[in-house]
Coordinates of C-alpha atoms in Angstrom, one line a residue:
M121 CA 15.6 117.4 -39.4
S122 CA 13.3 114.9 -40.9
L123 CA 10.0 113.7 -39.3
N124 CA 9.0 110.1 -39.0
R125 CA 5.4 109.3 -39.7
Q126 CA 4.0 107.1 -36.9
T127 CA 0.6 105.3 -36.6
F128 CA -1.2 105.0 -33.2
P129 CA -4.4 103.2 -32.3
T130 CA -6.9 105.2 -30.1
R131 CA -10.4 104.8 -28.8
L132 CA -11.6 107.0 -31.6
G133 CA -9.7 105.0 -34.3
V134 CA -6.3 105.1 -35.9
F135 CA -4.5 108.3 -36.6
K136 CA -1.2 109.2 -38.1
V137 CA 1.2 111.8 -36.6
N138 CA 4.6 113.1 -37.6
C139 CA 6.9 113.0 -34.5
K140 CA 10.4 112.4 -33.5
G141 CA 12.0 111.5 -30.2
L142 CA 10.3 113.1 -27.1
T143 CA 7.5 114.5 -29.1
C144 CA 6.4 111.1 -30.3
L145 CA 6.5 109.8 -26.7
L146 CA 4.2 112.6 -25.5
V147 CA 1.8 111.8 -28.3
F148 CA 1.8 108.1 -27.3
T149 CA 1.1 109.0 -23.6
V150 CA -1.9 111.1 -24.5
S151 CA -3.2 108.4 -26.8
V152 CA -3.0 105.7 -24.1
C153 CA -4.2 107.7 -21.1
G154 CA -6.8 109.8 -22.9
S155 CA -7.1 113.4 -21.8
A156 CA -5.3 112.8 -18.5
P157 CA -2.3 115.1 -18.0
G158 CA 1.1 113.4 -18.1
I159 CA 2.2 115.0 -14.9
C160 CA 2.6 112.9 -11.6
P161 CA 0.9 114.5 -8.5
A162 CA 3.5 116.3 -6.3
A163 CA 2.7 114.1 -3.3
C164 CA 3.1 110.8 -5.2
I165 CA 5.7 108.8 -7.0
C166 CA 4.7 107.5 -10.4
A167 CA 6.3 104.6 -12.3
S168 CA 4.6 103.7 -15.5
D169 CA 1.2 102.4 -14.4
I170 CA 2.0 102.5 -10.7
V171 CA 1.2 105.5 -8.5
S172 CA 2.5 105.5 -4.9
C173 CA 1.3 108.2 -2.5
T174 CA 2.3 106.6 0.8
N175 CA 3.0 108.4 4.1
K176 CA 2.2 111.8 2.8
N177 CA -0.4 112.8 5.5
L178 CA -3.1 112.9 2.9
T179 CA -6.8 113.2 3.9
R180 CA -8.1 112.8 0.4
V181 CA -6.9 111.4 -2.9
P182 CA -5.2 113.9 -5.3
G183 CA -7.4 115.0 -8.1
N184 CA -4.9 114.9 -11.0
L185 CA -4.3 111.1 -11.1
Y186 CA -3.7 109.2 -14.2
N187 CA -6.8 107.4 -15.3
C188 CA -4.6 104.7 -16.9
M189 CA -2.9 103.7 -13.7
K190 CA -3.3 100.0 -12.6
R191 CA -1.9 100.2 -9.1
L192 CA -2.6 103.0 -6.5
D193 CA -0.9 102.9 -3.1
L194 CA -2.4 105.3 -0.5
S195 CA -1.1 103.6 2.7
Y196 CA 0.0 105.4 5.9
N197 CA -2.1 108.5 5.4
R198 CA -5.1 110.1 7.3
I199 CA -8.1 109.2 5.1
G200 CA -11.1 108.9 7.4
I201 CA -14.3 108.1 5.3
L202 CA -14.7 106.6 1.9
E203 CA -17.4 108.5 0.0
P204 CA -18.6 108.1 -3.6
D205 CA -16.2 110.8 -4.9
W206 CA -13.2 110.0 -2.7
V207 CA -11.4 108.8 -5.9
P208 CA -12.2 111.8 -8.2
V209 CA -11.0 110.2 -11.4
L210 CA -12.7 107.3 -13.2
S211 CA -10.1 104.6 -13.2
E212 CA -11.4 101.7 -15.2
K213 CA -7.9 100.1 -15.5
L214 CA -7.1 100.3 -11.8
N215 CA -7.0 96.7 -10.5
T216 CA -5.0 97.2 -7.2
L217 CA -5.9 99.7 -4.5
I218 CA -4.0 99.8 -1.2
V219 CA -5.4 102.0 1.6
N220 CA -4.0 100.3 4.7
H221 CA -2.8 102.1 7.8
N222 CA -5.2 105.0 7.5
S223 CA -8.1 106.2 9.8
I224 CA -11.0 104.8 7.8
S225 CA -14.0 104.3 10.1
S226 CA -16.9 103.9 7.6
I227 CA -17.6 103.1 4.0
I228 CA -20.5 104.7 2.3
T229 CA -22.4 102.8 -0.5
G230 CA -21.1 103.8 -3.9
S231 CA -17.5 104.5 -2.7
F232 CA -16.1 102.2 -5.4
S233 CA -18.2 103.3 -8.3
T234 CA -15.1 105.0 -9.9
T235 CA -13.0 101.8 -9.5
P236 CA -15.3 99.1 -10.8
N237 CA -12.5 96.7 -12.0
L238 CA -10.6 96.2 -8.8
K239 CA -9.2 92.7 -8.2
Y240 CA -7.1 93.5 -5.1
L241 CA -8.3 95.8 -2.3
D242 CA -6.4 96.3 0.9
L243 CA -8.3 98.1 3.8
S244 CA -6.3 96.5 6.6
S245 CA -5.1 98.3 9.8
N246 CA -7.9 100.9 9.8
S247 CA -10.8 101.6 12.2
L248 CA -13.7 99.8 10.6
K249 CA -16.3 98.6 13.0
T250 CA -19.2 97.2 10.9
L251 CA -19.5 96.1 7.4
S252 CA -23.0 97.1 6.3
S253 CA -24.6 96.0 3.1
P254 CA -24.0 96.6 0.3
V255 CA -20.7 98.5 0.3
F256 CA -18.8 96.3 -2.2
H257 CA -21.5 95.5 -4.7
E258 CA -19.7 97.5 -7.5
L259 CA -16.6 95.3 -7.3
K260 CA -17.8 92.4 -9.4
A261 CA -14.2 91.4 -10.4
L262 CA -12.7 91.6 -6.9
E263 CA -10.6 88.5 -6.0
I264 CA -8.7 89.4 -2.9
L265 CA -10.0 91.6 0.0
L266 CA -7.9 92.4 3.1
L267 CA -9.7 93.6 6.2
Y268 CA -7.5 92.3 8.9
N269 CA -6.4 94.4 12.0
N270 CA -9.6 96.5 12.2
Q271 CA -12.3 96.7 14.9
I272 CA -15.0 94.8 13.0
T273 CA -17.6 93.3 15.3
Q274 CA -20.4 92.5 12.8
I275 CA -20.6 91.5 9.2
E276 CA -24.0 91.8 7.7
S277 CA -25.3 89.0 5.6
L278 CA -25.2 91.0 2.3
A279 CA -22.1 93.0 3.0
L280 CA -20.0 90.8 0.8
G281 CA -22.9 89.7 -1.4
G282 CA -22.2 90.0 -5.1
L283 CA -18.5 89.3 -4.8
Y284 CA -18.9 86.1 -6.8
K285 CA -15.2 86.1 -7.9
L286 CA -13.8 86.6 -4.4
Q287 CA -11.2 84.0 -3.7
K288 CA -9.4 85.2 -0.6
L289 CA -10.8 87.1 2.4
Y290 CA -8.6 88.2 5.4
L291 CA -10.5 89.1 8.6
S292 CA -7.9 88.2 11.3
Y293 CA -7.3 90.4 14.3
N294 CA -10.8 91.8 14.5
L295 CA -13.6 91.5 17.1
V296 CA -15.9 89.1 15.2
S297 CA -17.8 86.8 17.6
H298 CA -19.8 84.7 15.1
F299 CA -18.5 82.7 12.2
P300 CA -19.7 84.3 8.9
L301 CA -21.6 81.2 7.7
D302 CA -23.4 83.1 4.9
L303 CA -20.2 83.1 2.9
Y304 CA -20.6 79.3 2.4
V305 CA -24.3 78.5 2.6
G306 CA -27.4 80.3 1.5
K307 CA -28.5 82.4 -1.4
H308 CA -25.4 84.7 -1.5
K309 CA -22.7 82.2 -0.9
L310 CA -19.3 82.7 -2.5
T311 CA -18.5 79.5 -4.4
D312 CA -15.0 80.6 -5.4
L313 CA -13.9 81.5 -1.9
V314 CA -10.9 79.2 -1.1
L315 CA -9.3 81.1 1.8
L316 CA -10.9 82.7 4.8
D317 CA -8.6 83.9 7.5
I318 CA -10.7 84.7 10.6
S319 CA -8.0 83.9 13.1
F320 CA -7.5 85.8 16.4
N321 CA -11.1 87.0 16.7
R322 CA -13.6 86.3 19.5
I323 CA -15.4 83.2 18.1
Q324 CA -16.2 80.6 20.9
A325 CA -18.3 78.1 19.0
M326 CA -18.5 76.8 15.4
P327 CA -21.6 75.7 13.4
I328 CA -20.1 72.3 12.7
Q329 CA -23.3 70.7 11.4
R330 CA -23.8 73.5 8.9
L331 CA -20.2 73.3 7.7
S332 CA -20.6 69.6 6.8
S333 CA -22.1 70.6 3.4
V334 CA -19.2 72.8 2.5
P335 CA -16.8 71.3 -0.1
A336 CA -13.3 70.3 1.0
K337 CA -11.6 72.9 -1.4
Q338 CA -13.3 75.6 0.7
L339 CA -12.9 73.9 4.2
S340 CA -9.2 73.5 3.7
G341 CA -8.7 77.3 3.5
I342 CA -10.6 78.2 6.8
Y343 CA -8.1 79.5 9.3
L344 CA -9.5 79.5 12.9
H345 CA -6.5 79.6 15.2
G346 CA -6.2 82.1 17.9
N347 CA -9.9 82.2 18.8
P348 CA -11.1 81.6 22.4
F349 CA -13.0 78.4 21.7
Y350 CA -14.7 76.5 24.5
C351 CA -13.4 73.0 24.9
D352 CA -15.8 70.8 22.9
C353 CA -15.4 67.3 21.6
V354 CA -17.2 68.0 18.3
L355 CA -14.9 70.9 17.5
Y356 CA -11.9 68.7 18.5
S357 CA -12.9 65.9 16.2
I358 CA -13.4 68.2 13.3
L359 CA -10.0 69.8 13.7
I360 CA -8.4 66.4 14.1
F361 CA -10.2 65.3 10.9
W362 CA -8.8 68.3 9.1
Y363 CA -5.3 67.6 10.5
Q364 CA -5.4 64.1 9.2
R365 CA -6.3 65.4 5.8
H366 CA -3.3 67.7 5.9
F367 CA -5.2 71.0 5.7
S368 CA -2.5 73.6 6.0
S369 CA -4.9 75.8 8.1
V370 CA -4.5 73.2 10.9
V371 CA -1.1 71.6 10.2
D372 CA 0.8 74.9 10.0
F373 CA -0.9 76.4 13.1
K374 CA -1.4 73.4 15.3
N375 CA 0.1 75.0 18.4
E376 CA -2.1 78.1 18.0
Y377 CA -5.3 76.2 18.6
S378 CA -6.4 76.4 22.3
C379 CA -9.6 76.1 24.2
L380 CA -11.2 77.4 27.5
L381 CA -13.1 75.4 30.0
Q382 CA -16.7 76.4 30.6
S383 CA -15.9 77.1 34.3
D384 CA -13.0 79.4 33.3
P385 CA -14.4 81.8 30.7
R386 CA -11.7 84.5 31.4
G387 CA -9.1 82.1 30.0
H388 CA -6.7 81.9 33.0
N389 CA -5.9 78.3 32.0
K390 CA -5.9 77.7 28.2
L391 CA -5.7 74.1 27.1
P392 CA -3.9 73.0 23.9
L393 CA -6.8 71.8 21.7
L394 CA -4.9 69.5 19.3
H395 CA -2.4 67.9 21.7
N396 CA -2.8 64.3 22.8
N397 CA -4.3 63.3 26.1
V398 CA -5.9 66.7 26.7
M399 CA -9.4 66.2 25.3
N400 CA -11.0 63.1 26.7
C401 CA -13.4 62.5 23.9
S402 CA -15.1 59.2 23.2
E403 CA -14.6 57.4 19.9
S404 CA -18.4 57.6 19.1
T405 CA -18.3 61.4 19.1
V406 CA -15.3 61.5 16.8
N407 CA -17.0 58.9 14.4
S408 CA -20.2 60.9 14.4
S409 CA -18.4 64.0 13.2
F410 CA -16.7 62.0 10.5
Q411 CA -20.1 60.7 9.5
A412 CA -21.5 64.2 9.4
F413 CA -18.8 65.2 6.9
G414 CA -19.5 62.2 4.7
F415 CA -16.6 60.0 5.5
I416 CA -18.6 57.2 7.2
H417 CA -21.6 55.8 5.2
D418 CA -24.2 53.3 6.3
A419 CA -26.2 51.2 3.9
Q420 CA -28.6 48.2 4.0
V421 CA -28.2 45.0 1.9
G422 CA -29.5 45.6 -1.6
E423 CA -29.5 49.4 -1.5
R424 CA -27.8 51.6 -4.0
L425 CA -25.1 53.8 -2.5
I426 CA -23.2 56.8 -4.0
V427 CA -20.1 58.1 -2.2
H428 CA -18.5 61.3 -3.3
C429 CA -14.7 61.9 -3.3
D430 CA -14.5 65.3 -1.6
S431 CA -11.1 66.4 -2.7
R432 CA -9.5 69.8 -2.6
F433 CA -8.6 69.4 -6.2
S434 CA -11.8 69.5 -8.1
D435 CA -10.9 71.1 -11.4
T436 CA -11.1 69.5 -14.8
D437 CA -7.5 68.4 -14.7
T438 CA -8.0 66.1 -11.7
Q439 CA -8.4 62.3 -12.2
F440 CA -9.9 60.0 -9.7
V441 CA -9.4 56.3 -8.8
W442 CA -10.7 54.2 -5.9
V443 CA -9.2 51.3 -4.0
S444 CA -11.6 48.8 -2.4
P445 CA -11.0 47.0 0.9
D446 CA -9.6 44.0 -1.0
N447 CA -7.1 46.2 -2.9
T448 CA -9.1 46.1 -6.1
L449 CA -8.5 49.2 -8.3
L450 CA -11.7 50.9 -9.4
E451 CA -11.3 53.3 -12.3
P452 CA -13.7 55.6 -14.1
D453 CA -15.8 54.2 -17.0
R454 CA -14.8 50.7 -16.0
E455 CA -17.5 48.7 -14.1
T456 CA -16.2 46.1 -11.7
D457 CA -18.8 43.7 -10.2
N458 CA -21.3 46.1 -8.8
F459 CA -18.9 49.2 -8.6
K460 CA -18.8 52.1 -10.9
V461 CA -16.6 55.3 -10.7
F462 CA -17.8 58.5 -12.4
P463 CA -15.4 61.1 -14.0
N464 CA -16.1 63.5 -11.1
G465 CA -14.8 61.0 -8.6
S466 CA -18.1 59.6 -7.2
L467 CA -18.3 55.9 -6.4
E468 CA -21.5 54.0 -7.0
I469 CA -22.3 50.6 -5.4
T470 CA -25.4 49.4 -7.3
D471 CA -26.2 46.5 -5.0
A472 CA -24.7 46.7 -1.6
Q473 CA -23.7 43.5 0.1
L474 CA -22.3 42.6 3.5
E475 CA -18.9 41.8 2.0
N476 CA -18.7 45.4 0.6
S477 CA -18.1 46.8 4.1
G478 CA -14.7 48.2 4.8
L479 CA -12.3 51.1 4.2
Y480 CA -12.2 52.6 0.7
S481 CA -9.5 55.0 -0.6
C482 CA -10.1 57.7 -3.1
I483 CA -7.0 59.0 -4.9
A484 CA -7.2 62.4 -6.6
I485 CA -4.3 63.1 -9.0
N486 CA -3.7 66.5 -10.7
K487 CA -0.8 66.0 -13.1
K488 CA -0.9 69.6 -14.3
R489 CA -0.3 70.9 -10.8
L490 CA 1.7 67.9 -9.7
L491 CA -0.6 67.4 -6.7
N492 CA -2.4 64.3 -5.3
E493 CA -4.6 63.6 -2.3
T494 CA -5.9 60.4 -0.7
I495 CA -9.2 60.4 1.0
E496 CA -10.4 57.5 3.1
V497 CA -14.1 56.6 3.4
R498 CA -15.6 53.9 5.5
I499 CA -18.7 52.0 4.3
N500 CA -20.8 49.9 6.7
V501 CA -23.4 47.5 5.1
S502 CA -25.8 45.8 7.5
N503 CA -28.8 43.4 7.1
F504 CA -32.0 45.2 8.0
T505 CA -33.9 41.9 8.8
V506 CA -31.2 40.6 11.2
S507 CA -30.9 44.0 12.8
R508 CA -34.7 44.3 13.3
S509 CA -34.9 40.8 14.8
H510 CA -32.1 41.6 17.2
A511 CA -33.9 44.8 18.1
H512 CA -37.2 43.0 18.8
E513 CA -35.3 40.4 20.9
A514 CA -33.7 43.1 23.0
F515 CA -37.0 44.9 23.4
N516 CA -38.8 41.7 24.6
T517 CA -36.0 41.0 27.1
A518 CA -36.2 44.5 28.4
F519 CA -40.0 44.4 28.6
T520 CA -40.0 41.1 30.5
T521 CA -37.5 42.4 33.0
L522 CA -39.5 45.6 33.6
A523 CA -42.8 43.6 34.0
A524 CA -41.1 41.3 36.6
C525 CA -39.8 44.3 38.6
V526 CA -43.3 46.0 38.6
A527 CA -45.0 42.7 39.8
S528 CA -42.4 42.3 42.6
I529 CA -43.0 45.9 43.8
I530 CA -46.8 45.3 43.8
L531 CA -46.5 42.1 45.9
V532 CA -44.2 43.8 48.4
L533 CA -46.7 46.7 48.8
L534 CA -49.6 44.2 49.2
Y535 CA -47.6 42.3 51.9
L536 CA -46.8 45.5 53.8
Y537 CA -50.2 47.3 53.8
L538 CA -52.9 44.6 53.2
T539 CA -51.8 41.7 55.4
P540 CA -54.3 41.2 58.3
C541 CA -53.0 41.3 61.8
P542 CA -54.1 38.3 63.9
C543 CA -54.1 40.2 67.2
Q544 CA -56.3 42.9 66.0
C545 CA -58.8 40.5 64.5
K546 CA -59.0 38.4 67.7
A547 CA -59.5 41.5 69.8
K548 CA -62.3 42.7 67.5
K549 CA -64.0 39.2 67.7
K550 CA -63.8 39.2 71.5
K551 CA -65.3 42.7 71.7
K552 CA -68.1 41.7 69.5
K553 CA -68.9 38.6 71.7
L554 CA -68.8 40.8 74.8
N555 CA -71.3 43.2 73.3
Q556 CA -73.6 40.3 72.5
S557 CA -73.3 38.7 75.9
S558 CA -74.0 42.0 77.8
A559 CA -77.4 42.2 76.1
H560 CA -78.7 39.1 78.1
P561 CA -79.6 38.9 81.8
S562 CA -76.8 37.1 83.6
I563 CA -75.5 36.1 86.9
L564 CA -71.9 37.2 87.4
N565 CA -69.8 34.8 89.3
S566 CA -66.2 35.8 90.0
A567 CA -65.3 32.7 91.7
L568 CA -62.7 30.6 90.0
P569 CA -63.4 26.9 89.5
Q570 CA -61.6 24.9 92.0
D571 CA -61.0 22.0 89.8
L572 CA -58.8 23.8 87.3
P573 CA -55.2 22.9 87.0
A574 CA -52.6 25.1 88.7
D575 CA -51.3 26.4 85.3
E576 CA -54.7 27.6 84.2
K577 CA -55.4 29.2 87.6
K578 CA -52.2 31.1 87.3
A579 CA -53.0 32.3 83.8
S580 CA -56.4 33.4 84.8
T581 CA -55.2 35.9 87.4
G582 CA -56.7 39.4 87.0
K583 CA -59.7 38.1 85.0
R584 CA -63.3 37.6 85.8
V585 CA -65.2 34.5 84.7
V586 CA -68.9 35.0 84.2
F587 CA -71.1 32.0 84.2
L588 CA -74.6 32.5 82.9
E589 CA -76.8 29.8 84.3
P590 CA -80.4 29.1 83.4
V591 CA -83.0 30.2 85.8
H592 CA -85.4 27.4 86.7
E593 CA -88.9 28.6 87.4
P594 CA -91.9 26.6 88.5
K595 CA -94.0 25.5 85.6
Q596 CA -97.3 26.0 87.2
S597 CA -96.9 29.3 89.0
Q598 CA -94.5 32.0 87.8
N599 CA -95.7 34.5 90.4
G600 CA -96.4 37.2 87.8
K601 CA -92.9 37.1 86.3
V602 CA -92.3 37.4 82.5
K603 CA -90.0 34.6 81.3
L604 CA -87.3 36.1 79.0
F605 CA -85.7 32.8 77.8
P606 CA -88.1 30.2 76.6
N607 CA -85.2 27.7 76.2
D608 CA -83.8 26.9 79.6
S609 CA -80.7 25.1 78.2
V610 CA -79.0 28.2 76.8
I611 CA -75.6 28.7 78.4
T612 CA -73.2 31.4 77.3
E613 CA -69.7 32.0 78.5
S614 CA -67.5 35.1 78.1
I615 CA -64.2 36.2 79.3
L616 CA -64.0 39.9 80.2
K617 CA -60.8 41.8 80.7
T618 CA -60.7 44.2 83.6
T619 CA -58.5 47.2 84.2
R620 CA -58.3 46.4 87.9
T621 CA -55.1 44.7 89.0
K622 CA -56.1 43.7 92.5
S623 CA -56.3 40.0 93.5
D624 CA -59.4 38.0 93.4
S625 CA -59.7 38.2 97.1
D626 CA -60.2 42.0 96.9
S627 CA -62.9 41.8 94.3
V628 CA -66.5 42.2 95.2
N629 CA -68.8 39.3 94.4
S630 CA -72.3 40.2 93.4
V631 CA -75.2 38.2 92.4
F632 CA -77.8 39.8 90.2
S633 CA -81.2 38.4 89.6
D634 CA -84.2 39.8 87.8
T635 CA -86.6 37.6 89.8
P636 CA -88.7 39.7 92.3
F637 CA -88.1 38.8 95.9
M638 CA -91.2 37.3 97.4
P639 CA -91.4 37.1 101.2
P640 CA -92.5 33.9 102.7
A641 CA -96.2 33.7 103.6

């Protein structure tokens, strides 16, 4: 039997061997897999570069695995903790690792040091509760990570840091209560992440304003259905906006979006979030959300405005054209009036005018992928001078109205509290005159004048009239008396009220005189 000389390349160089049939195959296996034995573990099934050890009740990985394997399936076993040596063989060619339906409750840092070139990692349907950082930092080439159907409640900010090639992350059916915003913004954001399935968790509110800076190619892959959202007009407007843009995350799961009323946190009555006539949201709220995501732009006359075409297809094979409100086609590298379209799809208006207001359409065309997308953007151009004059006019009108109201209130208060009462003033004057008259010597006479009319007599019932008459003294002899009034013509009258209600006939008449009584000689 003759031997055939064969040449095989190895890591150490090229060597020649004489082999024939099965002997040549064994030599080839050793040269490809290095020093690994060519025997498949007893608990596994091996097919070329695939090793399947499923449903074998394993608690650890077999130690005699091929180091040339590319796919390892360890699903439906009893592996509990991932430690640095849980995969005992350095497997640099391993790109797919499946460990779902086990009992994994924790992952220790360094657990993937022997599998640094993984692109697909499936840890779904386990008992993970927290993703601490950094547990995946060795997986620089990882593209797809499956963590759904665990018990994850918290994802630390750096837990997924370093996975810069990660494209798809599945976190559905967990207990996450906060949206992992660090995946899209911040220092450790994942720019290649185009799919995040975080459906059926416990998220009740979304950071809408922070998401406004995320590109459309990433927003279109966020799956949020099945979460117990509170009914909110801002969230509703964003989901409607995504629905109008035909995001599959909303279009394909429209009936799975529901919300809870603030008064019903237990969710006894769930409302369909994306159905008509359910959310009574104002048009201004919806427009403000569109404006936050860059689909409504405001400019002043004469300003320079740049509007970006936020398309889901942003690779180098995508071409962009714009259509103005008057159906003028705007193409890249071709200036039309004061419009210019850049190769990346951005539209520039060098000198905005009032007639430039309207609805613009950006059309993204990817001929290689046979895809296209139309994005509508509204531009509002206003005149600052006219707007400012209208604002001043409105302010002046409001100020005048307010001043008139304040003046009216002051006048009413003055009328109510500062108006003098005629009755009280007259009473005070009468009392003052009475006090002045009582200081003089007088002769009280209660007799009513007989010559008064009947009406005046009737009105004077119950009153006393005092007549103060001058006292005439002899000029030559005053009989030792001091004269108090040098002017004999002073006459004072006063009307005094009395508390006595008897008739004049019952009153006592008295005559007082300060002149000493002198008996006749």
